[in-house]
Amino acid sequence: MKVFSLCWMALFSLMFSACKEDEKNKQKIADLETAVASLESDKISLQADVVSLRANQAGLNEAAAKALTDRKDQLEKEVQRLLPLESQIVDLNRQIDELKTKLAAATMTPSGDANQASDNASEPQISKSVEQAFVSIEGDHASGGAFLAAQGGKVFLYTAISVLSGNQKLTIRTSGGQALTKFGALELCEGVDIARMQVLDDVSQKMEVVAAGQEIPANVSVLALGMAKNSSGLALEKAGVVGVDGAALLLDNTYLQSAPGGPVIHAISGKVLGVMGKVIDKPTGLWQSNNSNTGTPQQFVVRLNQELVWKETKIGSFIAETKRLREFDDTTRLVSALANVQLKENVPAYDAVIHGSTTTVESVLEQNKEKSIVQNLEKWKAEGNGKKLLMSAADVKKRWRGLLAESLSLAQRGVADTKVEMFSWYHRSHAEASLGARKDIIDDLNKKIDDAK
């Protein structure tokens, strides 16, 4: 609380000193402009007198002519004295503009001149240090942006969890071309699509993150940094802050094309205000990729002016979670196909559509043809291909129960070891859905086994 108070005192001091300096400069300029205007008036009057003198030179006595000449010389000296002040006025105006920009950056309020310049420019501009602190992450499953930032004497790589999830291999490189390979523990925030890792490589450029508790008012201009389309280069997109909604920073540009993981920065100061991520939806089922169009995930910009609670995990363990769930679901799809195999004239038939999907049994079994249980089915089918299989009803029932029992054993494999609470929060809902789907298949197989007795 003390640190927070000191931060506000420092900010107020900066605002007060900036405003006070601004008023002093304005008063200097006003005084100088008054003096110059007075001199200009005197100069014009003197020129008129000279013209009149030349027109009436014969009527001017010697004393009057000398007084007029002395006045002229005095005014010329005063003008020469004030000429350097014109450059000082220009310099003071420049200082006022700089103070306005610094004040806007410190208080996160719009600066008219800065915003106007940004709006008039054909392309938004960022500093070289901000550009070189941007990072691209390329994986074998997903890619996205990231950035380097200093926090508490350490340097962190910030990105979105969705950029890391699903990848088995990652290439992480700054926009300047430096490969980053040394990291500390992976840290995640519960409920929001944001992650960070301490960077142990030596890096020279870093961004500055907005302080926790600092207000981000509406109408502030921001830039979203991401990778250019079909390229690992940096792309900038303009936006404005509409407000905040819980952990989210709301922008007026809701169609940002930038990949997740990149920063949203204040257009004037370059401070990072948020991280582009996604709204994390719960899985809808095993066959989602086969029978639905998921579309583009909704964007969620995590604001960084809030207190974030980080939980450490190992990057290797996090990546292994995706692989483990993927293999678990593949097995569930296989046993689901086996549970939908039908007997026709004592021979297994694969032409049925798996319940709850548009996928056929045959297509799933074809994808798993190297499995022994599928090979046993193929052997049985081949024996009866083109002819009526010579087996007693009891033998057929016994063979069918054996197939169902083997399917059940395969379905039960790995269930006890798959505990939802052992997964990171990001994969927890997926793990819960996967376990639920597997248990449904186990119940279905048990019912089929009872019916085959």
mmCIF file of C-alpha atoms in Angstrom, residues 46-407:
data_model
loop_
_atom_site.group_PDB
_atom_site.id
_atom_site.type_symbol
_atom_site.label_atom_id
_atom_site.label_comp_id
_atom_site.label_asym_id
_atom_site.label_seq_id
_atom_site.Cartn_x
_atom_site.Cartn_y
_atom_site.Cartn_z
ATOM 1 C CA LEU A 46 9.372 55.732 -36.218
ATOM 2 C CA GLN A 47 9.283 54.779 -39.871
ATOM 3 C CA ALA A 48 6.306 57.098 -40.321
ATOM 4 C CA ASP A 49 8.241 59.870 -38.633
ATOM 5 C CA VAL A 50 11.236 59.279 -40.946
ATOM 6 C CA VAL A 51 9.016 59.467 -43.998
ATOM 7 C CA SER A 52 7.470 62.647 -42.686
ATOM 8 C CA LEU A 53 10.928 63.992 -41.953
ATOM 9 C CA ARG A 54 12.114 63.342 -45.456
ATOM 10 C CA ALA A 55 9.008 64.995 -46.854
ATOM 11 C CA ASN A 56 9.414 68.056 -44.659
ATOM 12 C CA GLN A 57 13.175 68.065 -44.170
ATOM 13 C CA ALA A 58 13.413 71.785 -44.909
ATOM 14 C CA GLY A 59 11.050 72.591 -42.062
ATOM 15 C CA LEU A 60 12.797 70.456 -39.361
ATOM 16 C CA ASN A 61 15.216 72.259 -37.068
ATOM 17 C CA GLU A 62 18.531 70.755 -35.996
ATOM 18 C CA ALA A 63 17.465 69.887 -32.440
ATOM 19 C CA ALA A 64 14.357 68.068 -33.588
ATOM 20 C CA ALA A 65 16.304 66.144 -36.221
ATOM 21 C CA LYS A 66 18.896 65.034 -33.639
ATOM 22 C CA ALA A 67 16.224 63.933 -31.143
ATOM 23 C CA LEU A 68 14.529 61.934 -33.870
ATOM 24 C CA THR A 69 17.798 60.296 -34.906
ATOM 25 C CA ASP A 70 18.651 59.417 -31.296
ATOM 26 C CA ARG A 71 15.211 57.854 -30.858
ATOM 27 C CA LYS A 72 15.726 55.833 -34.033
ATOM 28 C CA ASP A 73 19.117 54.572 -32.853
ATOM 29 C CA GLN A 74 17.670 53.622 -29.455
ATOM 30 C CA LEU A 75 14.856 51.647 -31.037
ATOM 31 C CA GLU A 76 17.222 49.816 -33.375
ATOM 32 C CA LYS A 77 19.364 48.746 -30.399
ATOM 33 C CA GLU A 78 16.249 47.501 -28.558
ATOM 34 C CA VAL A 79 15.167 45.530 -31.614
ATOM 35 C CA GLN A 80 18.617 43.919 -31.860
ATOM 36 C CA ARG A 81 18.439 43.009 -28.173
ATOM 37 C CA LEU A 82 15.067 41.324 -28.559
ATOM 38 C CA LEU A 83 15.828 39.410 -31.761
ATOM 39 C CA PRO A 84 17.441 36.407 -29.912
ATOM 40 C CA LEU A 85 14.254 36.121 -27.849
ATOM 41 C CA GLU A 86 12.362 35.003 -30.948
ATOM 42 C CA SER A 87 14.374 31.764 -31.019
ATOM 43 C CA GLN A 88 13.747 31.375 -27.295
ATOM 44 C CA ILE A 89 10.005 31.598 -27.952
ATOM 45 C CA VAL A 90 10.297 28.799 -30.510
ATOM 46 C CA ASP A 91 12.303 26.696 -28.034
ATOM 47 C CA LEU A 92 9.786 27.322 -25.227
ATOM 48 C CA ASN A 93 6.923 26.250 -27.508
ATOM 49 C CA ARG A 94 8.826 23.030 -28.252
ATOM 50 C CA GLN A 95 9.352 22.420 -24.515
ATOM 51 C CA ILE A 96 5.639 22.904 -23.884
ATOM 52 C CA ASP A 97 4.799 20.279 -26.536
ATOM 53 C CA GLU A 98 7.285 17.858 -24.948
ATOM 54 C CA LEU A 99 5.768 18.440 -21.494
ATOM 55 C CA LYS A 100 2.280 17.784 -22.870
ATOM 56 C CA THR A 101 3.444 14.497 -24.349
ATOM 57 C CA LYS A 102 5.213 13.423 -21.136
ATOM 58 C CA LEU A 103 2.175 14.356 -19.072
ATOM 59 C CA ALA A 104 -0.108 12.358 -21.367
ATOM 60 C CA ALA A 105 2.222 9.367 -21.161
ATOM 61 C CA ALA A 106 2.460 9.513 -17.377
ATOM 62 C CA THR A 107 -1.274 9.918 -16.759
ATOM 63 C CA MET A 108 -2.513 7.669 -19.615
ATOM 64 C CA THR A 109 -4.613 10.543 -20.962
ATOM 65 C CA PRO A 110 -4.911 11.503 -24.617
ATOM 66 C CA SER A 111 -2.557 14.176 -25.958
ATOM 67 C CA GLY A 112 -4.225 16.169 -28.725
ATOM 68 C CA ASP A 113 -1.049 16.879 -30.654
ATOM 69 C CA ALA A 114 0.278 13.318 -30.356
ATOM 70 C CA ASN A 115 -3.014 11.746 -31.331
ATOM 71 C CA GLN A 116 -3.446 14.110 -34.243
ATOM 72 C CA ALA A 117 0.015 13.230 -35.521
ATOM 73 C CA SER A 118 -0.770 9.536 -35.152
ATOM 74 C CA ASP A 119 -4.067 9.922 -37.014
ATOM 75 C CA ASN A 120 -2.484 11.880 -39.821
ATOM 76 C CA ALA A 121 0.327 9.394 -40.321
ATOM 77 C CA SER A 122 -0.242 6.741 -42.950
ATOM 78 C CA GLU A 123 1.281 4.076 -40.694
ATOM 79 C CA PRO A 124 1.564 4.002 -36.886
ATOM 80 C CA GLN A 125 5.089 4.300 -35.516
ATOM 81 C CA ILE A 126 6.861 2.596 -32.587
ATOM 82 C CA SER A 127 10.341 3.002 -31.133
ATOM 83 C CA LYS A 128 13.178 0.705 -32.126
ATOM 84 C CA SER A 129 13.421 -0.680 -28.577
ATOM 85 C CA VAL A 130 9.727 -1.656 -28.566
ATOM 86 C CA GLU A 131 10.057 -3.238 -32.001
ATOM 87 C CA GLN A 132 13.078 -5.328 -31.014
ATOM 88 C CA ALA A 133 11.385 -6.490 -27.787
ATOM 89 C CA PHE A 134 8.616 -8.141 -29.825
ATOM 90 C CA VAL A 135 8.965 -11.946 -30.077
ATOM 91 C CA SER A 136 7.509 -14.527 -32.454
ATOM 92 C CA ILE A 137 6.649 -18.078 -31.340
ATOM 93 C CA GLU A 138 6.387 -20.735 -34.041
ATOM 94 C CA GLY A 139 5.192 -24.218 -33.131
ATOM 95 C CA ASP A 140 4.278 -27.432 -34.927
ATOM 96 C CA HIS A 141 0.611 -26.906 -34.024
ATOM 97 C CA ALA A 142 0.074 -23.178 -33.355
ATOM 98 C CA SER A 143 2.001 -19.902 -33.666
ATOM 99 C CA GLY A 144 1.640 -16.451 -32.201
ATOM 100 C CA GLY A 145 3.253 -13.363 -30.745
ATOM 101 C CA ALA A 146 4.991 -12.546 -27.469
ATOM 102 C CA PHE A 147 7.144 -9.792 -25.980
ATOM 103 C CA LEU A 148 9.947 -9.208 -23.490
ATOM 104 C CA ALA A 149 9.307 -7.082 -20.399
ATOM 105 C CA ALA A 150 11.165 -6.278 -17.190
ATOM 106 C CA GLN A 151 9.433 -7.105 -13.902
ATOM 107 C CA GLY A 152 10.933 -7.034 -10.417
ATOM 108 C CA GLY A 153 14.540 -7.116 -11.610
ATOM 109 C CA LYS A 154 13.876 -10.049 -13.990
ATOM 110 C CA VAL A 155 13.087 -10.288 -17.689
ATOM 111 C CA PHE A 156 9.979 -12.240 -18.689
ATOM 112 C CA LEU A 157 8.587 -13.497 -21.952
ATOM 113 C CA TYR A 158 4.845 -12.746 -21.994
ATOM 114 C CA THR A 159 2.454 -14.537 -24.358
ATOM 115 C CA ALA A 160 -0.936 -16.289 -24.455
ATOM 116 C CA ILE A 161 -1.357 -19.842 -23.132
ATOM 117 C CA SER A 162 -3.203 -20.723 -26.343
ATOM 118 C CA VAL A 163 -0.015 -20.019 -28.317
ATOM 119 C CA LEU A 164 1.893 -22.678 -26.349
ATOM 120 C CA SER A 165 -0.831 -25.318 -25.964
ATOM 121 C CA GLY A 166 -0.782 -28.181 -28.444
ATOM 122 C CA ASN A 167 2.798 -27.673 -29.583
ATOM 123 C CA GLN A 168 5.506 -30.279 -29.120
ATOM 124 C CA LYS A 169 8.244 -28.103 -30.650
ATOM 125 C CA LEU A 170 8.709 -24.353 -30.240
ATOM 126 C CA THR A 171 10.958 -21.823 -31.972
ATOM 127 C CA ILE A 172 11.129 -18.541 -30.058
ATOM 128 C CA ARG A 173 12.901 -15.590 -31.672
ATOM 129 C CA THR A 174 12.987 -11.798 -31.200
ATOM 130 C CA SER A 175 12.135 -9.533 -34.126
ATOM 131 C CA GLY A 176 15.843 -8.670 -34.204
ATOM 132 C CA GLY A 177 16.636 -12.331 -34.965
ATOM 133 C CA GLN A 178 17.921 -13.501 -31.556
ATOM 134 C CA ALA A 179 16.882 -17.072 -30.693
ATOM 135 C CA LEU A 180 15.703 -17.517 -27.079
ATOM 136 C CA THR A 181 16.371 -20.964 -25.623
ATOM 137 C CA LYS A 182 16.861 -20.555 -21.865
ATOM 138 C CA PHE A 183 13.795 -20.124 -19.660
ATOM 139 C CA GLY A 184 12.684 -20.518 -16.078
ATOM 140 C CA ALA A 185 9.392 -22.048 -14.971
ATOM 141 C CA LEU A 186 6.209 -21.467 -16.939
ATOM 142 C CA GLU A 187 3.724 -19.286 -15.016
ATOM 143 C CA LEU A 188 -0.025 -19.240 -15.711
ATOM 144 C CA CYS A 189 -2.890 -17.102 -14.397
ATOM 145 C CA GLU A 190 -6.054 -18.945 -13.472
ATOM 146 C CA GLY A 191 -8.963 -18.239 -15.793
ATOM 147 C CA VAL A 192 -7.297 -15.966 -18.359
ATOM 148 C CA ASP A 193 -5.306 -16.662 -21.519
ATOM 149 C CA ILE A 194 -1.917 -15.334 -20.414
ATOM 150 C CA ALA A 195 1.439 -16.952 -19.625
ATOM 151 C CA ARG A 196 4.978 -15.858 -18.885
ATOM 152 C CA MET A 197 8.424 -17.399 -18.451
ATOM 153 C CA GLN A 198 11.573 -15.863 -17.029
ATOM 154 C CA VAL A 199 14.138 -15.357 -19.801
ATOM 155 C CA LEU A 200 17.618 -16.526 -18.851
ATOM 156 C CA ASP A 201 19.250 -15.494 -22.151
ATOM 157 C CA ASP A 202 20.957 -12.098 -22.277
ATOM 158 C CA VAL A 203 18.627 -9.616 -23.985
ATOM 159 C CA SER A 204 19.099 -5.901 -24.570
ATOM 160 C CA GLN A 205 15.616 -4.616 -25.398
ATOM 161 C CA LYS A 206 12.581 -4.826 -23.118
ATOM 162 C CA MET A 207 9.144 -3.235 -22.968
ATOM 163 C CA GLU A 208 7.677 -1.506 -19.922
ATOM 164 C CA VAL A 209 4.450 -2.888 -18.421
ATOM 165 C CA VAL A 210 1.813 -0.536 -16.999
ATOM 166 C CA ALA A 211 1.826 -0.431 -13.208
ATOM 167 C CA ALA A 212 -0.764 -2.449 -11.295
ATOM 168 C CA GLY A 213 -3.550 -0.173 -10.173
ATOM 169 C CA GLN A 214 -2.900 2.543 -12.744
ATOM 170 C CA GLU A 215 -6.113 3.672 -14.405
ATOM 171 C CA ILE A 216 -6.532 3.115 -18.141
ATOM 172 C CA PRO A 217 -9.277 5.583 -19.093
ATOM 173 C CA ALA A 218 -11.423 5.355 -22.202
ATOM 174 C CA ASN A 219 -10.471 7.015 -25.496
ATOM 175 C CA VAL A 220 -6.759 6.310 -25.096
ATOM 176 C CA SER A 221 -5.083 5.385 -28.381
ATOM 177 C CA VAL A 222 -3.334 1.996 -28.433
ATOM 178 C CA LEU A 223 -1.460 -0.202 -30.883
ATOM 179 C CA ALA A 224 -1.780 -3.986 -31.138
ATOM 180 C CA LEU A 225 1.488 -5.699 -32.119
ATOM 181 C CA GLY A 226 1.378 -9.019 -33.934
ATOM 182 C CA MET A 227 2.923 -11.033 -36.722
ATOM 183 C CA ALA A 228 2.154 -9.931 -40.267
ATOM 184 C CA LYS A 229 0.030 -12.308 -42.341
ATOM 185 C CA ASN A 230 2.057 -15.108 -43.959
ATOM 186 C CA SER A 231 5.191 -13.690 -42.337
ATOM 187 C CA SER A 232 7.097 -13.581 -39.052
ATOM 188 C CA GLY A 233 7.482 -9.793 -39.446
ATOM 189 C CA LEU A 234 5.874 -7.267 -37.130
ATOM 190 C CA ALA A 235 2.465 -5.749 -37.938
ATOM 191 C CA LEU A 236 0.759 -2.844 -36.142
ATOM 192 C CA GLU A 237 -2.977 -2.244 -35.790
ATOM 193 C CA LYS A 238 -4.598 0.906 -34.396
ATOM 194 C CA ALA A 239 -7.331 0.774 -31.774
ATOM 195 C CA GLY A 240 -8.785 2.768 -28.914
ATOM 196 C CA VAL A 241 -9.714 1.802 -25.370
ATOM 197 C CA VAL A 242 -13.471 1.620 -24.753
ATOM 198 C CA GLY A 243 -13.210 0.492 -21.138
ATOM 199 C CA VAL A 244 -12.600 -2.568 -18.985
ATOM 200 C CA ASP A 245 -14.720 -5.613 -18.194
ATOM 201 C CA GLY A 246 -13.347 -7.641 -15.324
ATOM 202 C CA ALA A 247 -9.946 -8.944 -16.405
ATOM 203 C CA ALA A 248 -10.453 -7.770 -19.995
ATOM 204 C CA LEU A 249 -9.394 -4.542 -21.694
ATOM 205 C CA LEU A 250 -12.116 -3.557 -24.183
ATOM 206 C CA LEU A 251 -11.070 -2.043 -27.525
ATOM 207 C CA ASP A 252 -13.110 -0.319 -30.233
ATOM 208 C CA ASN A 253 -11.394 -2.457 -32.892
ATOM 209 C CA THR A 254 -12.900 -5.897 -32.271
ATOM 210 C CA TYR A 255 -11.554 -7.372 -35.505
ATOM 211 C CA LEU A 256 -7.842 -7.322 -34.818
ATOM 212 C CA GLN A 257 -5.998 -9.649 -37.170
ATOM 213 C CA SER A 258 -2.925 -9.945 -34.938
ATOM 214 C CA ALA A 259 -2.153 -13.408 -33.617
ATOM 215 C CA PRO A 260 -2.687 -14.112 -29.889
ATOM 216 C CA GLY A 261 0.169 -13.462 -27.483
ATOM 217 C CA GLY A 262 1.190 -10.038 -28.768
ATOM 218 C CA PRO A 263 1.084 -6.856 -26.655
ATOM 219 C CA VAL A 264 -1.391 -3.975 -26.755
ATOM 220 C CA ILE A 265 0.660 -0.830 -26.055
ATOM 221 C CA HIS A 266 -0.132 2.792 -25.209
ATOM 222 C CA ALA A 267 0.369 4.726 -28.457
ATOM 223 C CA ILE A 268 2.236 7.602 -26.736
ATOM 224 C CA SER A 269 4.430 6.034 -24.045
ATOM 225 C CA GLY A 270 4.777 2.514 -25.506
ATOM 226 C CA LYS A 271 3.818 0.936 -22.159
ATOM 227 C CA VAL A 272 2.170 -2.498 -22.409
ATOM 228 C CA LEU A 273 -1.460 -2.276 -21.303
ATOM 229 C CA GLY A 274 -2.621 -5.789 -22.211
ATOM 230 C CA VAL A 275 -1.916 -9.144 -23.867
ATOM 231 C CA MET A 276 -4.017 -10.469 -26.743
ATOM 232 C CA GLY A 277 -5.545 -13.854 -25.985
ATOM 233 C CA LYS A 278 -8.736 -15.840 -26.517
ATOM 234 C CA VAL A 279 -11.880 -16.629 -24.605
ATOM 235 C CA ILE A 280 -11.383 -20.213 -23.443
ATOM 236 C CA ASP A 281 -14.431 -22.251 -24.425
ATOM 237 C CA LYS A 282 -15.217 -25.668 -22.986
ATOM 238 C CA PRO A 283 -14.817 -28.629 -25.369
ATOM 239 C CA THR A 284 -18.078 -29.575 -27.081
ATOM 240 C CA GLY A 285 -17.317 -33.217 -27.803
ATOM 241 C CA LEU A 286 -15.008 -35.813 -29.323
ATOM 242 C CA TRP A 287 -16.254 -35.251 -32.860
ATOM 243 C CA GLN A 288 -16.224 -31.443 -32.915
ATOM 244 C CA SER A 289 -13.680 -31.179 -35.736
ATOM 245 C CA ASN A 290 -15.766 -33.610 -37.813
ATOM 246 C CA ASN A 291 -19.232 -32.155 -37.546
ATOM 247 C CA SER A 292 -18.961 -28.479 -36.654
ATOM 248 C CA ASN A 293 -17.302 -25.277 -37.693
ATOM 249 C CA THR A 294 -15.787 -23.713 -34.612
ATOM 250 C CA GLY A 295 -14.917 -20.435 -36.390
ATOM 251 C CA THR A 296 -12.487 -17.848 -35.025
ATOM 252 C CA PRO A 297 -12.204 -17.884 -31.206
ATOM 253 C CA GLN A 298 -13.389 -14.701 -29.523
ATOM 254 C CA GLN A 299 -10.574 -12.330 -28.575
ATOM 255 C CA PHE A 300 -9.837 -11.529 -24.956
ATOM 256 C CA VAL A 301 -7.280 -8.808 -24.166
ATOM 257 C CA VAL A 302 -5.947 -9.452 -20.664
ATOM 258 C CA ARG A 303 -5.316 -6.088 -18.993
ATOM 259 C CA LEU A 304 -2.048 -5.772 -17.076
ATOM 260 C CA ASN A 305 -2.983 -2.968 -14.677
ATOM 261 C CA GLN A 306 -4.521 -5.560 -12.329
ATOM 262 C CA GLU A 307 -2.925 -7.794 -9.732
ATOM 263 C CA LEU A 308 -2.238 -11.128 -11.466
ATOM 264 C CA VAL A 309 -1.713 -14.298 -9.417
ATOM 265 C CA TRP A 310 0.827 -16.527 -11.155
ATOM 266 C CA LYS A 311 1.109 -20.287 -10.630
ATOM 267 C CA GLU A 312 4.301 -22.076 -11.643
ATOM 268 C CA THR A 313 4.480 -25.255 -13.706
ATOM 269 C CA LYS A 314 7.078 -26.875 -15.937
ATOM 270 C CA ILE A 315 6.847 -26.085 -19.626
ATOM 271 C CA GLY A 316 7.564 -29.735 -20.440
ATOM 272 C CA SER A 317 4.725 -30.924 -18.204
ATOM 273 C CA PHE A 318 2.333 -28.394 -19.712
ATOM 274 C CA ILE A 319 3.142 -29.461 -23.282
ATOM 275 C CA ALA A 320 2.823 -33.153 -22.284
ATOM 276 C CA GLU A 321 -0.744 -32.510 -21.073
ATOM 277 C CA THR A 322 -1.925 -31.799 -24.610
ATOM 278 C CA LYS A 323 -0.278 -34.901 -26.022
ATOM 279 C CA ARG A 324 -1.691 -37.047 -23.233
ATOM 280 C CA LEU A 325 -5.252 -35.767 -23.773
ATOM 281 C CA ARG A 326 -4.960 -36.152 -27.529
ATOM 282 C CA GLU A 327 -3.925 -39.809 -27.195
ATOM 283 C CA PHE A 328 -6.645 -40.404 -24.584
ATOM 284 C CA ASP A 329 -9.312 -39.017 -26.958
ATOM 285 C CA ASP A 330 -7.963 -41.087 -29.865
ATOM 286 C CA THR A 331 -8.485 -44.234 -27.797
ATOM 287 C CA THR A 332 -11.985 -43.085 -26.837
ATOM 288 C CA ARG A 333 -12.847 -42.593 -30.507
ATOM 289 C CA LEU A 334 -11.570 -46.085 -31.284
ATOM 290 C CA VAL A 335 -13.564 -47.825 -28.541
ATOM 291 C CA SER A 336 -16.597 -45.743 -29.535
ATOM 292 C CA ALA A 337 -16.264 -47.142 -33.058
ATOM 293 C CA LEU A 338 -15.884 -50.666 -31.684
ATOM 294 C CA ALA A 339 -19.022 -50.205 -29.602
ATOM 295 C CA ASN A 340 -20.923 -49.321 -32.805
ATOM 296 C CA VAL A 341 -19.774 -52.416 -34.782
ATOM 297 C CA GLN A 342 -22.771 -54.574 -35.736
ATOM 298 C CA LEU A 343 -23.115 -58.265 -36.508
ATOM 299 C CA LYS A 344 -24.775 -59.095 -39.843
ATOM 300 C CA GLU A 345 -25.111 -62.775 -40.696
ATOM 301 C CA ASN A 346 -22.526 -63.593 -38.010
ATOM 302 C CA VAL A 347 -19.969 -61.209 -39.626
ATOM 303 C CA PRO A 348 -18.851 -57.785 -38.241
ATOM 304 C CA ALA A 349 -20.234 -54.833 -40.255
ATOM 305 C CA TYR A 350 -18.616 -51.347 -40.294
ATOM 306 C CA ASP A 351 -21.128 -49.277 -42.256
ATOM 307 C CA ALA A 352 -22.861 -47.725 -39.230
ATOM 308 C CA VAL A 353 -22.423 -44.073 -38.236
ATOM 309 C CA ILE A 354 -21.050 -43.575 -34.732
ATOM 310 C CA HIS A 355 -23.729 -42.281 -32.357
ATOM 311 C CA GLY A 356 -23.459 -38.501 -31.790
ATOM 312 C CA SER A 357 -21.333 -37.849 -34.886
ATOM 313 C CA THR A 358 -21.273 -37.951 -38.672
ATOM 314 C CA THR A 359 -18.268 -40.299 -38.648
ATOM 315 C CA THR A 360 -18.522 -43.909 -39.842
ATOM 316 C CA VAL A 361 -17.170 -46.880 -37.923
ATOM 317 C CA GLU A 362 -15.152 -47.891 -40.968
ATOM 318 C CA SER A 363 -13.229 -44.589 -41.166
ATOM 319 C CA VAL A 364 -12.146 -44.801 -37.508
ATOM 320 C CA LEU A 365 -11.107 -48.446 -37.782
ATOM 321 C CA GLU A 366 -9.109 -47.611 -40.918
ATOM 322 C CA GLN A 367 -7.177 -44.980 -38.936
ATOM 323 C CA ASN A 368 -6.369 -47.656 -36.304
ATOM 324 C CA LYS A 369 -5.703 -50.620 -38.568
ATOM 325 C CA GLU A 370 -2.377 -51.342 -36.876
ATOM 326 C CA LYS A 371 -4.163 -52.119 -33.565
ATOM 327 C CA SER A 372 -4.502 -55.852 -32.775
ATOM 328 C CA ILE A 373 -8.200 -55.574 -31.924
ATOM 329 C CA VAL A 374 -8.933 -54.068 -35.363
ATOM 330 C CA GLN A 375 -6.841 -56.759 -37.044
ATOM 331 C CA ASN A 376 -8.877 -59.458 -35.241
ATOM 332 C CA LEU A 377 -12.067 -57.849 -36.545
ATOM 333 C CA GLU A 378 -10.661 -57.798 -40.072
ATOM 334 C CA LYS A 379 -9.719 -61.454 -39.796
ATOM 335 C CA TRP A 380 -13.239 -62.387 -38.670
ATOM 336 C CA LYS A 381 -14.733 -60.343 -41.498
ATOM 337 C CA ALA A 382 -12.413 -61.918 -44.069
ATOM 338 C CA GLU A 383 -13.410 -65.433 -42.964
ATOM 339 C CA GLY A 384 -17.022 -64.720 -43.762
ATOM 340 C CA ASN A 385 -16.436 -62.587 -46.841
ATOM 341 C CA GLY A 386 -18.516 -63.921 -49.774
ATOM 342 C CA LYS A 387 -19.829 -66.929 -47.915
ATOM 343 C CA LYS A 388 -21.894 -67.789 -44.924
ATOM 344 C CA LEU A 389 -19.621 -68.284 -41.930
ATOM 345 C CA LEU A 390 -19.879 -71.846 -40.588
ATOM 346 C CA MET A 391 -20.061 -71.200 -36.848
ATOM 347 C CA SER A 392 -22.579 -72.262 -34.257
ATOM 348 C CA ALA A 393 -24.683 -69.579 -32.569
ATOM 349 C CA ALA A 394 -22.870 -70.280 -29.300
ATOM 350 C CA ASP A 395 -19.442 -69.800 -30.936
ATOM 351 C CA VAL A 396 -20.550 -66.570 -32.582
ATOM 352 C CA LYS A 397 -21.861 -65.232 -29.275
ATOM 353 C CA LYS A 398 -18.663 -66.255 -27.477
ATOM 354 C CA ARG A 399 -16.476 -64.614 -30.108
ATOM 355 C CA TRP A 400 -18.613 -61.467 -30.023
ATOM 356 C CA ARG A 401 -18.463 -61.250 -26.209
ATOM 357 C CA GLY A 402 -14.696 -61.682 -26.411
ATOM 358 C CA LEU A 403 -14.474 -58.729 -28.819
ATOM 359 C CA LEU A 404 -16.641 -56.568 -26.561
ATOM 360 C CA ALA A 405 -14.614 -57.565 -23.484
ATOM 361 C CA GLU A 406 -11.379 -56.637 -25.265
ATOM 362 C CA SER A 407 -12.922 -53.285 -26.240
#
